[in-house]
Amino acid sequence: MSDAIEYELKGDIAVLRANNPPVNALGHAVRTGLIAGLERAEAEAKAVLIVGAGHTYFAGADIKEFGKPLREPGLPGVCTRIENSPLPVISAIHGTALGGGLEVALGTHYRIAVPSAKVGLPEVHLGILPGAGGTQRLPRVIGAEKAIEIITSGRHVGAAEALELGILDEVEEGDVETIGLAYAQRILDAGLGPRPVGQMPRPTPVDFDSAYVAAMKRGRGQIAPATAIRSIEGACHYDITEGLEHERALFMTLFNSPQREGMVHAFFNERAVSKLPELKGVEPRALKTIGVIGGGTMGAGIAVAALLAGLDVTMVERDAEAAKAGAARVNVILQGSVKRGKLSQSKYDAIMASGFRALDSCDALSEADMVIEAAFEEMGVKKAIFAELDRVCKKGAVLASNTSYLDVNEIAASISRPRDVLGLHFFSPAHVMKLLEVVVADETAPDVVATGFALGKALRKIAVRSGVCDGFIGNRILKTYRSCADHMIMDGASPYEIDKAMTDFGFAMGPYEVADLAGLDIGWATRKRLAPTRDVRERVARYADKMCEAGNFGQKTGKGYYVYEAGKRGGTPNPEVIALIEAERADLGVTAQDFTHEDIQRRYMCAMVNEAAMVVDEGIARRPLDVDMVLLFGYGFPRHWGGPLKWADLQGLDGILADIKRYAMADDFFWQPSALLERLVAAGKTFDDLNKGDTV
Ligand code: CAA
């Protein structure tokens, strides 16, 4: 018997105890152990109890085995073998029974859980569908409609709800193995035998076509949820054997799709991204009290994020009135959290009574462990604030700037303690957005970097290390692909075609919808800031400046690329923009070309990949996965592609390089192929090879 399944006979009941830390994933050794344990139990016991050692029941198939040759016994066969056992087989669940874990539990005949347990079929988040009977057995237990909801959302279902739905038979407080044994004994005492879910009546069909269409729309290009619906449909028409075959065929199409690779890349790297080799063994500094300078949208969002994580926050504004307005912003967000049930009234009361204060002097920050400056984006303003912090803050306090573009080295060099300075680039709204760029300046001390990551963890954000450059990882790459989109507009595409092409690609919003939301004045200010140092060969669209000069800043003024009517969601294309674009094309003597959706997507992505490769080559991002996580968590990049550099690997780097060189024939200033991309293509390697430690 494999060590991953411990076997113990307790009276008439054989206990099969999974011991495969950390999450009892159903790897090959576990599957083999389950079959061997079952065989032994059938020779000497009257019932079988399956339970997990450590924190959890099985949290699913072993995702690390994905992409490797499948080794027998496969999970579907294990579940069927359990279901066909002549002995009653009972699952006792604690922690999580997810994916293959819940499928094993549905293969067993009776299920009991502790109240804190969660169950679910989250496979769609890995680009696949439940492939070990989940789409056949779950609908037999809870009906097709509910199964569609649970499988396509992949959500975790709490024990109480699972009991109500019938996924669980009993929920009981106590040690999981003890309650499982007692339940198994009750089943034996009652003379109950096996109760195979596969033999239950087929579920009643629902309107699968409508559900499929809705899932395709919601998935924005992701195919797994809709494919899972077709598999559930099979449960209504086939017996269990045919249904499992149908499920297997659909599972394999997803398993072999690039989307599965993209989703698994995202799963592992969102966990890997904050584990920096250079921080191994480096202890972060103490982090209990935080100062936030600035009570605007960003400052208030940062304050709320910190307060919700249990940190003590002092906000500082330039005068009493501004401090009052900042406090009011924090209050509005927190009250919203209470209304939505995200924050209890008692926690809110405690925060407002002692966790938060807004004042008008930096002197209040003398005891803060960390201060995050979120003031106006201008070097002079930042330097003045840092000089003040240098004067008042205690020794060892971490001094952070939330700048989006400015040179953190210059800020650090302006005070007496540059080793304590770093950038912490939050994304708006800071209490919602998951990404945090931890910007490491030349002099930043390792334990200050570690403290930046510790803050990210406390705030439950995806923290990514970035070096210093204009825009850091994310905004620098954004600037390039936005420029590429602007060039396409000058050459013949419309902003609306570009938005449509990129939402079809899977982005939540197109670049011009985003620009309207963020405010067109932001890009305008950046263009003005960069104008004095701009290379004469750079193509810059002037029509966007004209929109701003006319006072059209996007959603906040009711007009931008789109026109927004009060009370209506979304906008309609603004005809004035098309007129401005056409006038500029006429001025420049440009004849508009046709761009297909595919042309737009390809150019946009090539620009993103090329700049991202430069960012990696320069060491601004240490690994391609850092770029991928920045784009996924800060810029709405579709998760099923894993990130732009994973997307590039999946398309083939040689084709991307060839296209960049083709585009360069018309504009060799913008389209300068990244040297790293050239080296990777020459060596026949991928970006993911670099993630695994390879070099070129
Ligand atoms: N396979 C392999 N490794 C896994 C894993 C899995 N199914 N689930 C988690 N891990 C690993 C993580 O990568 C992590 O490793 P590192 O410490 O090296 O980074 C470690 O286990 C702990 O995971 P978390 O940090 O995520 O721990 P947590 O306590 O925050 O969350 C969890 C635990 C809720 C189980 C979460 O890990 C999770 O959601 N896991 C994925 C569950 C899942 O998707 N299961 C379905 C698998 S697909 C399937 O089963 C297909 C099928 O039908 C055949």
mmCIF file of N, CA and C in Angstrom, residues 200-258:
data_model
loop_
_atom_site.group_PDB
_atom_site.id
_atom_site.type_symbol
_atom_site.label_atom_id
_atom_site.label_comp_id
_atom_site.label_asym_id
_atom_site.label_seq_id
_atom_site.Cartn_x
_atom_site.Cartn_y
_atom_site.Cartn_z
ATOM 1 N N MET A 200 -28.729 6.651 -9.349
ATOM 2 C CA MET A 200 -29.905 7.505 -9.105
ATOM 3 C C MET A 200 -30.522 7.911 -10.443
ATOM 4 N N PRO A 201 -31.813 8.303 -10.471
ATOM 5 C CA PRO A 201 -32.444 8.687 -11.730
ATOM 6 C C PRO A 201 -31.698 9.840 -12.394
ATOM 7 N N ARG A 202 -31.761 9.875 -13.724
ATOM 8 C CA ARG A 202 -31.134 10.980 -14.458
ATOM 9 C C ARG A 202 -31.850 12.290 -14.113
ATOM 10 N N PRO A 203 -31.112 13.391 -14.062
ATOM 11 C CA PRO A 203 -31.771 14.669 -13.742
ATOM 12 C C PRO A 203 -32.692 15.133 -14.874
ATOM 13 N N THR A 204 -33.654 15.974 -14.526
ATOM 14 C CA THR A 204 -34.583 16.517 -15.524
ATOM 15 C C THR A 204 -33.862 17.572 -16.359
ATOM 16 N N PRO A 205 -34.002 17.529 -17.700
ATOM 17 C CA PRO A 205 -33.309 18.529 -18.533
ATOM 18 C C PRO A 205 -33.801 19.957 -18.254
ATOM 19 N N VAL A 206 -32.918 20.910 -18.469
ATOM 20 C CA VAL A 206 -33.298 22.335 -18.392
ATOM 21 C C VAL A 206 -32.975 22.958 -19.754
ATOM 22 N N ASP A 207 -33.091 24.285 -19.879
ATOM 23 C CA ASP A 207 -32.793 24.918 -21.166
ATOM 24 C C ASP A 207 -31.264 25.059 -21.308
ATOM 25 N N PHE A 208 -30.632 23.973 -21.766
ATOM 26 C CA PHE A 208 -29.172 23.952 -21.834
ATOM 27 C C PHE A 208 -28.631 24.934 -22.874
ATOM 28 N N ASP A 209 -29.380 25.128 -23.976
ATOM 29 C CA ASP A 209 -28.857 26.023 -25.024
ATOM 30 C C ASP A 209 -28.717 27.452 -24.503
ATOM 31 N N SER A 210 -29.751 27.908 -23.762
ATOM 32 C CA SER A 210 -29.658 29.275 -23.218
ATOM 33 C C SER A 210 -28.528 29.365 -22.200
ATOM 34 N N ALA A 211 -28.405 28.327 -21.367
ATOM 35 C CA ALA A 211 -27.335 28.347 -20.357
ATOM 36 C C ALA A 211 -25.971 28.375 -21.038
ATOM 37 N N TYR A 212 -25.841 27.648 -22.154
ATOM 38 C CA TYR A 212 -24.568 27.594 -22.894
ATOM 39 C C TYR A 212 -24.220 28.986 -23.442
ATOM 40 N N VAL A 213 -25.217 29.616 -24.075
ATOM 41 C CA VAL A 213 -24.979 30.938 -24.677
ATOM 42 C C VAL A 213 -24.588 31.943 -23.578
ATOM 43 N N ALA A 214 -25.307 31.883 -22.442
ATOM 44 C CA ALA A 214 -25.009 32.824 -21.345
ATOM 45 C C ALA A 214 -23.589 32.580 -20.812
ATOM 46 N N ALA A 215 -23.196 31.313 -20.709
ATOM 47 C CA ALA A 215 -21.858 31.002 -20.176
ATOM 48 C C ALA A 215 -20.774 31.463 -21.146
ATOM 49 N N MET A 216 -21.016 31.338 -22.437
ATOM 50 C CA MET A 216 -20.026 31.804 -23.418
ATOM 51 C C MET A 216 -19.858 33.318 -23.304
ATOM 52 N N LYS A 217 -20.987 33.997 -23.101
ATOM 53 C CA LYS A 217 -20.936 35.458 -23.007
ATOM 54 C C LYS A 217 -20.158 35.872 -21.744
ATOM 55 N N ARG A 218 -20.535 35.254 -20.632
ATOM 56 C CA ARG A 218 -19.862 35.584 -19.363
ATOM 57 C C ARG A 218 -18.378 35.234 -19.412
ATOM 58 N N GLY A 219 -18.051 34.144 -20.116
ATOM 59 C CA GLY A 219 -16.669 33.641 -20.121
ATOM 60 C C GLY A 219 -15.713 34.523 -20.900
ATOM 61 N N ARG A 220 -16.219 35.480 -21.706
ATOM 62 C CA ARG A 220 -15.369 36.356 -22.529
ATOM 63 C C ARG A 220 -14.223 35.572 -23.180
ATOM 64 N N GLY A 221 -14.612 34.534 -23.908
ATOM 65 C CA GLY A 221 -13.596 33.766 -24.634
ATOM 66 C C GLY A 221 -13.169 32.506 -23.899
ATOM 67 N N GLN A 222 -13.509 32.414 -22.605
ATOM 68 C CA GLN A 222 -13.125 31.198 -21.881
ATOM 69 C C GLN A 222 -14.147 30.097 -22.182
ATOM 70 N N ILE A 223 -13.655 28.932 -22.574
ATOM 71 C CA ILE A 223 -14.580 27.912 -23.086
ATOM 72 C C ILE A 223 -14.990 26.874 -22.033
ATOM 73 N N ALA A 224 -14.261 26.785 -20.922
ATOM 74 C CA ALA A 224 -14.515 25.691 -19.976
ATOM 75 C C ALA A 224 -15.940 25.705 -19.388
ATOM 76 N N PRO A 225 -16.451 26.833 -18.893
ATOM 77 C CA PRO A 225 -17.785 26.783 -18.266
ATOM 78 C C PRO A 225 -18.872 26.317 -19.234
ATOM 79 N N ALA A 226 -18.830 26.824 -20.474
ATOM 80 C CA ALA A 226 -19.861 26.436 -21.443
ATOM 81 C C ALA A 226 -19.726 24.954 -21.796
ATOM 82 N N THR A 227 -18.488 24.483 -21.921
ATOM 83 C CA THR A 227 -18.284 23.065 -22.245
ATOM 84 C C THR A 227 -18.799 22.185 -21.100
ATOM 85 N N ALA A 228 -18.610 22.652 -19.869
ATOM 86 C CA ALA A 228 -19.108 21.893 -18.714
ATOM 87 C C ALA A 228 -20.628 21.745 -18.787
ATOM 88 N N ILE A 229 -21.303 22.775 -19.305
ATOM 89 C CA ILE A 229 -22.776 22.708 -19.419
ATOM 90 C C ILE A 229 -23.185 21.592 -20.378
ATOM 91 N N ARG A 230 -22.445 21.443 -21.466
ATOM 92 C CA ARG A 230 -22.752 20.346 -22.405
ATOM 93 C C ARG A 230 -22.554 18.988 -21.729
ATOM 94 N N SER A 231 -21.567 18.928 -20.848
ATOM 95 C CA SER A 231 -21.317 17.660 -20.155
ATOM 96 C C SER A 231 -22.446 17.349 -19.163
ATOM 97 N N ILE A 232 -22.925 18.400 -18.475
ATOM 98 C CA ILE A 232 -24.053 18.208 -17.544
ATOM 99 C C ILE A 232 -25.293 17.777 -18.334
ATOM 100 N N GLU A 233 -25.457 18.343 -19.516
ATOM 101 C CA GLU A 233 -26.591 17.973 -20.373
ATOM 102 C C GLU A 233 -26.569 16.459 -20.632
ATOM 103 N N GLY A 234 -25.349 15.931 -20.818
ATOM 104 C CA GLY A 234 -25.215 14.490 -21.057
ATOM 105 C C GLY A 234 -25.801 13.663 -19.922
ATOM 106 N N ALA A 235 -25.691 14.185 -18.684
ATOM 107 C CA ALA A 235 -26.211 13.441 -17.526
ATOM 108 C C ALA A 235 -27.716 13.219 -17.638
ATOM 109 N N CYS A 236 -28.406 14.133 -18.356
ATOM 110 C CA CYS A 236 -29.867 14.022 -18.489
ATOM 111 C C CYS A 236 -30.256 12.973 -19.531
ATOM 112 N N HIS A 237 -29.306 12.631 -20.405
ATOM 113 C CA HIS A 237 -29.661 11.745 -21.522
ATOM 114 C C HIS A 237 -29.028 10.363 -21.439
ATOM 115 N N TYR A 238 -27.875 10.274 -20.782
ATOM 116 C CA TYR A 238 -27.139 9.008 -20.803
ATOM 117 C C TYR A 238 -27.208 8.315 -19.455
ATOM 118 N N ASP A 239 -26.985 6.982 -19.472
ATOM 119 C CA ASP A 239 -26.772 6.311 -18.184
ATOM 120 C C ASP A 239 -25.366 6.668 -17.702
ATOM 121 N N ILE A 240 -25.022 6.215 -16.510
ATOM 122 C CA ILE A 240 -23.778 6.711 -15.906
ATOM 123 C C ILE A 240 -22.552 6.332 -16.739
ATOM 124 N N THR A 241 -22.547 5.139 -17.321
ATOM 125 C CA THR A 241 -21.358 4.718 -18.078
ATOM 126 C C THR A 241 -21.186 5.578 -19.324
ATOM 127 N N GLU A 242 -22.287 5.750 -20.071
ATOM 128 C CA GLU A 242 -22.184 6.584 -21.285
ATOM 129 C C GLU A 242 -21.913 8.041 -20.915
ATOM 130 N N GLY A 243 -22.537 8.482 -19.846
ATOM 131 C CA GLY A 243 -22.354 9.870 -19.404
ATOM 132 C C GLY A 243 -20.895 10.140 -19.046
ATOM 133 N N LEU A 244 -20.263 9.174 -18.377
ATOM 134 C CA LEU A 244 -18.851 9.346 -18.011
ATOM 135 C C LEU A 244 -17.968 9.386 -19.255
ATOM 136 N N GLU A 245 -18.331 8.592 -20.262
ATOM 137 C CA GLU A 245 -17.541 8.607 -21.517
ATOM 138 C C GLU A 245 -17.678 9.968 -22.208
ATOM 139 N N HIS A 246 -18.932 10.468 -22.231
ATOM 140 C CA HIS A 246 -19.188 11.780 -22.843
ATOM 141 C C HIS A 246 -18.404 12.862 -22.091
ATOM 142 N N GLU A 247 -18.469 12.805 -20.763
ATOM 143 C CA GLU A 247 -17.733 13.764 -19.925
ATOM 144 C C GLU A 247 -16.233 13.695 -20.235
ATOM 145 N N ARG A 248 -15.714 12.469 -20.371
ATOM 146 C CA ARG A 248 -14.277 12.277 -20.606
ATOM 147 C C ARG A 248 -13.850 12.930 -21.929
ATOM 148 N N ALA A 249 -14.691 12.739 -22.937
ATOM 149 C CA ALA A 249 -14.332 13.278 -24.261
ATOM 150 C C ALA A 249 -14.269 14.808 -24.191
ATOM 151 N N LEU A 250 -15.265 15.423 -23.546
ATOM 152 C CA LEU A 250 -15.260 16.887 -23.433
ATOM 153 C C LEU A 250 -14.099 17.355 -22.550
ATOM 154 N N PHE A 251 -13.862 16.594 -21.463
ATOM 155 C CA PHE A 251 -12.750 16.929 -20.560
ATOM 156 C C PHE A 251 -11.436 16.977 -21.347
ATOM 157 N N MET A 252 -11.217 15.967 -22.212
ATOM 158 C CA MET A 252 -9.940 15.887 -22.919
ATOM 159 C C MET A 252 -9.754 17.052 -23.892
ATOM 160 N N THR A 253 -10.873 17.528 -24.504
ATOM 161 C CA THR A 253 -10.703 18.678 -25.409
ATOM 162 C C THR A 253 -10.213 19.892 -24.606
ATOM 163 N N LEU A 254 -10.757 20.051 -23.404
ATOM 164 C CA LEU A 254 -10.317 21.183 -22.579
ATOM 165 C C LEU A 254 -8.904 20.946 -22.043
ATOM 166 N N PHE A 255 -8.650 19.714 -21.627
ATOM 167 C CA PHE A 255 -7.347 19.401 -21.030
ATOM 168 C C PHE A 255 -6.221 19.688 -22.023
ATOM 169 N N ASN A 256 -6.503 19.441 -23.307
ATOM 170 C CA ASN A 256 -5.474 19.649 -24.331
ATOM 171 C C ASN A 256 -5.497 21.065 -24.902
ATOM 172 N N SER A 257 -6.308 21.958 -24.339
ATOM 173 C CA SER A 257 -6.404 23.303 -24.916
ATOM 174 C C SER A 257 -5.374 24.234 -24.270
ATOM 175 N N PRO A 258 -4.927 25.255 -25.016
ATOM 176 C CA PRO A 258 -3.990 26.225 -24.433
ATOM 177 C C PRO A 258 -4.601 26.956 -23.237
#
